[in-house]
Short mmCIF file of C-alpha atoms in Angstrom, two decimals:
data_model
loop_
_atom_site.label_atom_id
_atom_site.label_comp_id
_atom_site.label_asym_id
_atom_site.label_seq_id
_atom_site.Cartn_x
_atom_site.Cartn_y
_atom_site.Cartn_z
CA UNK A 1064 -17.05 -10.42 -3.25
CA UNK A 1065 -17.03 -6.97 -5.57
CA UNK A 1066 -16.31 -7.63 -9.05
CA UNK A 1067 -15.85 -5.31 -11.76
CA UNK A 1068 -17.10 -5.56 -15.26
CA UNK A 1069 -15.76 -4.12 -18.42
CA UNK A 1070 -18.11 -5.27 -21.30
CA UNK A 1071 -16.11 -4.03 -24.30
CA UNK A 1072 -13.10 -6.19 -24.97
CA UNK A 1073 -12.19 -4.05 -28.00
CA UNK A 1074 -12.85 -0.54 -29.46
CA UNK A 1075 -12.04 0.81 -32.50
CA UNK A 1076 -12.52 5.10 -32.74
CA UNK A 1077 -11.49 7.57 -35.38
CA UNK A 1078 -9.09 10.53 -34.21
CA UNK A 1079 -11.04 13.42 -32.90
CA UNK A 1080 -14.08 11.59 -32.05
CA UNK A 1081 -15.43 11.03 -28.27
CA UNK A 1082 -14.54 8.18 -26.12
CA UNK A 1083 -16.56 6.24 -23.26
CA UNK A 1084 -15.73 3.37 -21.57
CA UNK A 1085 -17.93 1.32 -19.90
CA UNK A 1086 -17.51 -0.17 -16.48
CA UNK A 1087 -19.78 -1.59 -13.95
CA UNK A 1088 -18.85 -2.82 -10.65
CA UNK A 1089 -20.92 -5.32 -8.01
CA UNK A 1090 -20.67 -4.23 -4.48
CA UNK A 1091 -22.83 -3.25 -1.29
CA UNK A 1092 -21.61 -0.43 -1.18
CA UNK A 1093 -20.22 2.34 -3.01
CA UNK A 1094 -16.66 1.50 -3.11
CA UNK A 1095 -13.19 3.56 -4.32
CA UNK A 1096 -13.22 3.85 -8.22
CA UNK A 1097 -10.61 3.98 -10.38
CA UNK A 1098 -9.13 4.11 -14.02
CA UNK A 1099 -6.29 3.22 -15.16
CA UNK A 1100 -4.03 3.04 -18.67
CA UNK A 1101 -1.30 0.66 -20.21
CA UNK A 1102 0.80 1.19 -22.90
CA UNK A 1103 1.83 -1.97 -24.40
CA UNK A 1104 4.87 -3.48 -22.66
CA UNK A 1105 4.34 -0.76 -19.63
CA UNK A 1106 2.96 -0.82 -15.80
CA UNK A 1107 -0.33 0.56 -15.35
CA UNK A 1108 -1.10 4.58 -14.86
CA UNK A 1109 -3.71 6.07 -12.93
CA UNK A 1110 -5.84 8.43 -14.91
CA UNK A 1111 -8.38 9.57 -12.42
CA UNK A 1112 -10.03 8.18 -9.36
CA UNK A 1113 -13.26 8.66 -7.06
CA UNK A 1114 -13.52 8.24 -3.27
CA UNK A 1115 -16.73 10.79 -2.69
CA UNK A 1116 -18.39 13.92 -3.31
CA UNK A 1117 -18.69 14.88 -6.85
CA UNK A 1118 -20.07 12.43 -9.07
CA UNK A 1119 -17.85 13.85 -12.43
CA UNK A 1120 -13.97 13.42 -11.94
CA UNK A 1121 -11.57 15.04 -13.81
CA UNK A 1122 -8.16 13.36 -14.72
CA UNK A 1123 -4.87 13.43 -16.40
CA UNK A 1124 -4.82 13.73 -20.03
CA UNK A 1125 -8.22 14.84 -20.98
CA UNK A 1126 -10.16 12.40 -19.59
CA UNK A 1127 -13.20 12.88 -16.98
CA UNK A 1128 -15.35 10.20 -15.75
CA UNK A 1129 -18.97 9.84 -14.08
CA UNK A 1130 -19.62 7.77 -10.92
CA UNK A 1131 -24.13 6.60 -11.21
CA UNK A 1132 -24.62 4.76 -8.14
CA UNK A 1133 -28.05 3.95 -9.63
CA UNK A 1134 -26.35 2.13 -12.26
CA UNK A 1135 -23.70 0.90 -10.40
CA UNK A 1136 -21.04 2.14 -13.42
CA UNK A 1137 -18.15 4.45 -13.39
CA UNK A 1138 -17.92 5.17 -16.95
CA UNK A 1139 -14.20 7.02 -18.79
CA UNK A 1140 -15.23 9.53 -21.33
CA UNK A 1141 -12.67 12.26 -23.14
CA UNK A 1142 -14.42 14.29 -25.81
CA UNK A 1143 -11.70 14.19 -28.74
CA UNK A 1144 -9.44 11.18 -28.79
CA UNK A 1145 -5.93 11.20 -29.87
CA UNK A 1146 -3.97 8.59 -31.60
CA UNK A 1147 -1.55 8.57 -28.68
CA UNK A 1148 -4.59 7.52 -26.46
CA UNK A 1149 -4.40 3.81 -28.00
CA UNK A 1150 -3.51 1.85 -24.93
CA UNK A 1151 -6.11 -0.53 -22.87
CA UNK A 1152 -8.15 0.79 -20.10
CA UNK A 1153 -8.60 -0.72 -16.80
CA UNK A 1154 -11.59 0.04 -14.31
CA UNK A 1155 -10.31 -1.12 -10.75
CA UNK A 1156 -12.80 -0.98 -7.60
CA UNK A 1157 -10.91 -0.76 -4.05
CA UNK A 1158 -12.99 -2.12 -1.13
CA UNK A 1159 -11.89 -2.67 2.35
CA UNK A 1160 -11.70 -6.50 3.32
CA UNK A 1161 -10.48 -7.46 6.95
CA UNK A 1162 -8.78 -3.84 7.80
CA UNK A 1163 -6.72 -4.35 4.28
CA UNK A 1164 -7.17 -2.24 0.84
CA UNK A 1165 -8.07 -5.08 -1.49
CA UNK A 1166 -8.19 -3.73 -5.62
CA UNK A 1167 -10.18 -5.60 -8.19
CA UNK A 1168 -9.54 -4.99 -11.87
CA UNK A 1169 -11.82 -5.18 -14.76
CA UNK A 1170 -10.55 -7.26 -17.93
CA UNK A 1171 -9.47 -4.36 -19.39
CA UNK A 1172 -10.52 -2.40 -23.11
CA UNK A 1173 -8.10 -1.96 -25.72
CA UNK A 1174 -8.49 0.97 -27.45
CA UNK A 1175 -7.14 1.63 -31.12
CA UNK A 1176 -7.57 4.73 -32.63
CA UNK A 1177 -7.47 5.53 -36.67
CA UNK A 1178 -7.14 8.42 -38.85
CA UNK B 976 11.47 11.30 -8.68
CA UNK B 977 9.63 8.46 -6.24
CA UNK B 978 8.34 5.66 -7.88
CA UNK B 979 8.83 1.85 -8.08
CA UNK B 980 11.76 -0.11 -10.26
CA UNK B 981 11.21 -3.59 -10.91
CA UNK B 982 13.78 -5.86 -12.20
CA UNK B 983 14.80 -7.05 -14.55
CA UNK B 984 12.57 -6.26 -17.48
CA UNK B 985 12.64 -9.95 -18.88
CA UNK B 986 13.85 -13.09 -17.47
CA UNK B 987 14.29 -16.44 -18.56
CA UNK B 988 13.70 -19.62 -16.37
CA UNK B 989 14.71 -23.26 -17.34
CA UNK B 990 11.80 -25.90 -16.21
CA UNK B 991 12.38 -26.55 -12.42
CA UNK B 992 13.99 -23.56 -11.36
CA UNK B 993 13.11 -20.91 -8.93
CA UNK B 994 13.52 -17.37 -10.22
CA UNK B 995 13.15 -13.87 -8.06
CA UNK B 996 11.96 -10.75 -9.59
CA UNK B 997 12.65 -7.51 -7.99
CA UNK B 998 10.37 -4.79 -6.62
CA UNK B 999 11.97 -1.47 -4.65
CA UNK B 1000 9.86 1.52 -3.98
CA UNK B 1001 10.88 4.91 -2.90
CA UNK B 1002 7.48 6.27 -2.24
CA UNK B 1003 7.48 5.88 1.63
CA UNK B 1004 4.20 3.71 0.70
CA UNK B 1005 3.64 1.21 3.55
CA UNK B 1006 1.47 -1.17 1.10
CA UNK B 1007 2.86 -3.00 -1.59
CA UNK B 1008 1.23 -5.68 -4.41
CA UNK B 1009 2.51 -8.38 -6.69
CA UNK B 1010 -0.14 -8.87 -10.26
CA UNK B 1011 -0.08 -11.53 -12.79
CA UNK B 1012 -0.99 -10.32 -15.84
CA UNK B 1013 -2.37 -12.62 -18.92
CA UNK B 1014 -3.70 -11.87 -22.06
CA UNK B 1015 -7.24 -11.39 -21.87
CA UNK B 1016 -7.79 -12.21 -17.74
CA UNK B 1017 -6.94 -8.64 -16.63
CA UNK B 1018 -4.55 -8.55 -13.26
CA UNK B 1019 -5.08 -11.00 -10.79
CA UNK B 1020 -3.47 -10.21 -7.44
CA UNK B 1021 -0.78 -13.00 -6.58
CA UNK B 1022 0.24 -11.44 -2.93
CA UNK B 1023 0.63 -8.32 -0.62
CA UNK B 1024 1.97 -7.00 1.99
CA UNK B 1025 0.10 -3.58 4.27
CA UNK B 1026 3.36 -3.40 6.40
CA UNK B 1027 6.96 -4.66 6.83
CA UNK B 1028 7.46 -8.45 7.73
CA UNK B 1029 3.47 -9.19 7.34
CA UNK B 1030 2.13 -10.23 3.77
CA UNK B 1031 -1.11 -12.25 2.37
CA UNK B 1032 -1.99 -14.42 0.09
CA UNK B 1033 -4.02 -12.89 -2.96
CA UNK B 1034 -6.08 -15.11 -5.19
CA UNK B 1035 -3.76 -17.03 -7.15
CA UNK B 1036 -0.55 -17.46 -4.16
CA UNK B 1037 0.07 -21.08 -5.10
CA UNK B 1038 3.50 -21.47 -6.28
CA UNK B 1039 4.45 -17.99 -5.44
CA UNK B 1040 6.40 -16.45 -2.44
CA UNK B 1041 6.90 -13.12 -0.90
CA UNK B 1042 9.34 -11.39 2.08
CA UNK B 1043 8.64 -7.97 3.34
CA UNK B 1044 11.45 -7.05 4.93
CA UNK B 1045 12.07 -3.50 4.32
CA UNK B 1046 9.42 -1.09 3.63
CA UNK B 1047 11.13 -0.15 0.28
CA UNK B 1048 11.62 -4.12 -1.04
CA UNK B 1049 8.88 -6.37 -1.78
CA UNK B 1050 10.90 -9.45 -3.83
CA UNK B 1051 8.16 -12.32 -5.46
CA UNK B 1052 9.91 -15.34 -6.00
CA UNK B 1053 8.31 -17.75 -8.57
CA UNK B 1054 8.93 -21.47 -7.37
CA UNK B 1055 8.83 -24.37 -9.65
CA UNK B 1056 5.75 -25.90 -8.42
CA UNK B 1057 4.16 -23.20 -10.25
CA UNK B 1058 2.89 -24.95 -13.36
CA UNK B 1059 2.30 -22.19 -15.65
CA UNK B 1060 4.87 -19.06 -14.82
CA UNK B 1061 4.79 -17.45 -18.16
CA UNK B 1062 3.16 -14.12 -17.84
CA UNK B 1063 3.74 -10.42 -17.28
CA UNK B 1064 4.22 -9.37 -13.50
CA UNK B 1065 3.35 -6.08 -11.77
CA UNK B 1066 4.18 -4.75 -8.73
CA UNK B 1067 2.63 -2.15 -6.90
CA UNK B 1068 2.58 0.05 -3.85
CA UNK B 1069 -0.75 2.42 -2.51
CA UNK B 1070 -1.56 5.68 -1.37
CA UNK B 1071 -4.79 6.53 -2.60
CA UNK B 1072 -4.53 5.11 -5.63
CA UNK B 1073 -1.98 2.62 -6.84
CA UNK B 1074 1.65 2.94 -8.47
CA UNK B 1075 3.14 0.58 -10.45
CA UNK B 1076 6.43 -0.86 -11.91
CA UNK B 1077 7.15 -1.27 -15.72
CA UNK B 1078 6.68 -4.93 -15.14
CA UNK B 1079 9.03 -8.05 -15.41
CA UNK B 1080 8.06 -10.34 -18.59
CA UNK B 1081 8.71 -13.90 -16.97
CA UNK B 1082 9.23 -16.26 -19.47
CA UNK B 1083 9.62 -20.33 -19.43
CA UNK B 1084 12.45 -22.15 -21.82
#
């Protein structure tokens, strides 16, 4: 079964510095990516996603992220973090199992930001 | 603007009663998913549903049921034989990428 891996509970950056996020998934093959964001309280929203092709995928709000199949990771990086980006950060991997999508989420990374 | 309501936002259940939380979409999405969220365990999928009147059991079904049927409704009622309800659900529907609710906050009094 795939499983996804997000290593950093907890991460604390200063606004205006860079951001990554690490995630690494287990599976055969290379399977649908995804990231997503929740603000406290709130459903989850996609940021960015990758099925194929390029490796570096641009999403909503600044933030890109970079697919190494070597590495088996799918990384979220945005170069200047705001304080409205404080939220926790789920990696999700989407394999097909039995004809049906089936989504598996990492544990999640809360991000705080300070001044 | 499409997306997916779920109510109500909180709800209260006494020990031993069966409670239904609400999930409509008005995406045209034919998939739909029910999460349990916890502190600290990420989402775990309870049940879903690729089509109308056909659902499956996710990883952590027991004490949980579904109905699918509409393509827009996708109700999750939480029975009392589940032992530990409290928790944050999520429902979702897919295209390419998943939508979701704001999320009912479920808790036991």
């Amino acid at each position: 079964a795939q499983s996804v891996t997000q290593p950093d509970i907890h991460i604390t950056v200063s606004e205006g510095a860079s951001l990554e996020l690490r995630c690494n998934y287990s599976y055969g093959a290379t399977p649908y990516l995804f990231w997503y964001v929740q603000s406290p309280g709130q459903g989850l929203q996609l940021l960015l996603k990758y099925f194929s092709g390029d490796t570096l995928v641009q999403g909503i709000k600044g933030f890109e992220a970079e697919f190494k199949r070597s590495q088996s990771s799918f990384n979220l990086r945005k170069p200047s973090v705001h304080w409205s980006d404080a939220a926790e950060y789920f990696c999700a991997v989407d394999v097909a199992s039995g004809g049906y999508q089936k989504v598996t989420f990492g544990t999640g990374t809360k991000l705080q930001v300070i001044p | 603007d499409g997306g997916i309501t779920q109510s109500p936002k909180y709800l209260f259940r006494k020990e031993g009663q069966n409670v239904t939380l609400s999930c409509e979409q008005n995406l045209n999405h034919d998939a739909m998913y029910w999460y349990r969220q916890d502190p600290g365990q990420g989402l775990r999928l309870i049940y879903y549903s690729q089509i109308v009147n056909d659902f499956q059991k996710g990883d952590i079904a027991e004490g949980y049921s579904v109905s699918r049927e509409k393509k827009e409704s996708f109700p999750l009622t939480v029975t009392s034989a589940q032992k530990n309800p409290t928790a944050f659900y999520l429902c979702a529907s897919s295209q390419d990428g998943y939508t979701f609710g704001s999320g009912t906050r479920l808790t036991v009094v």
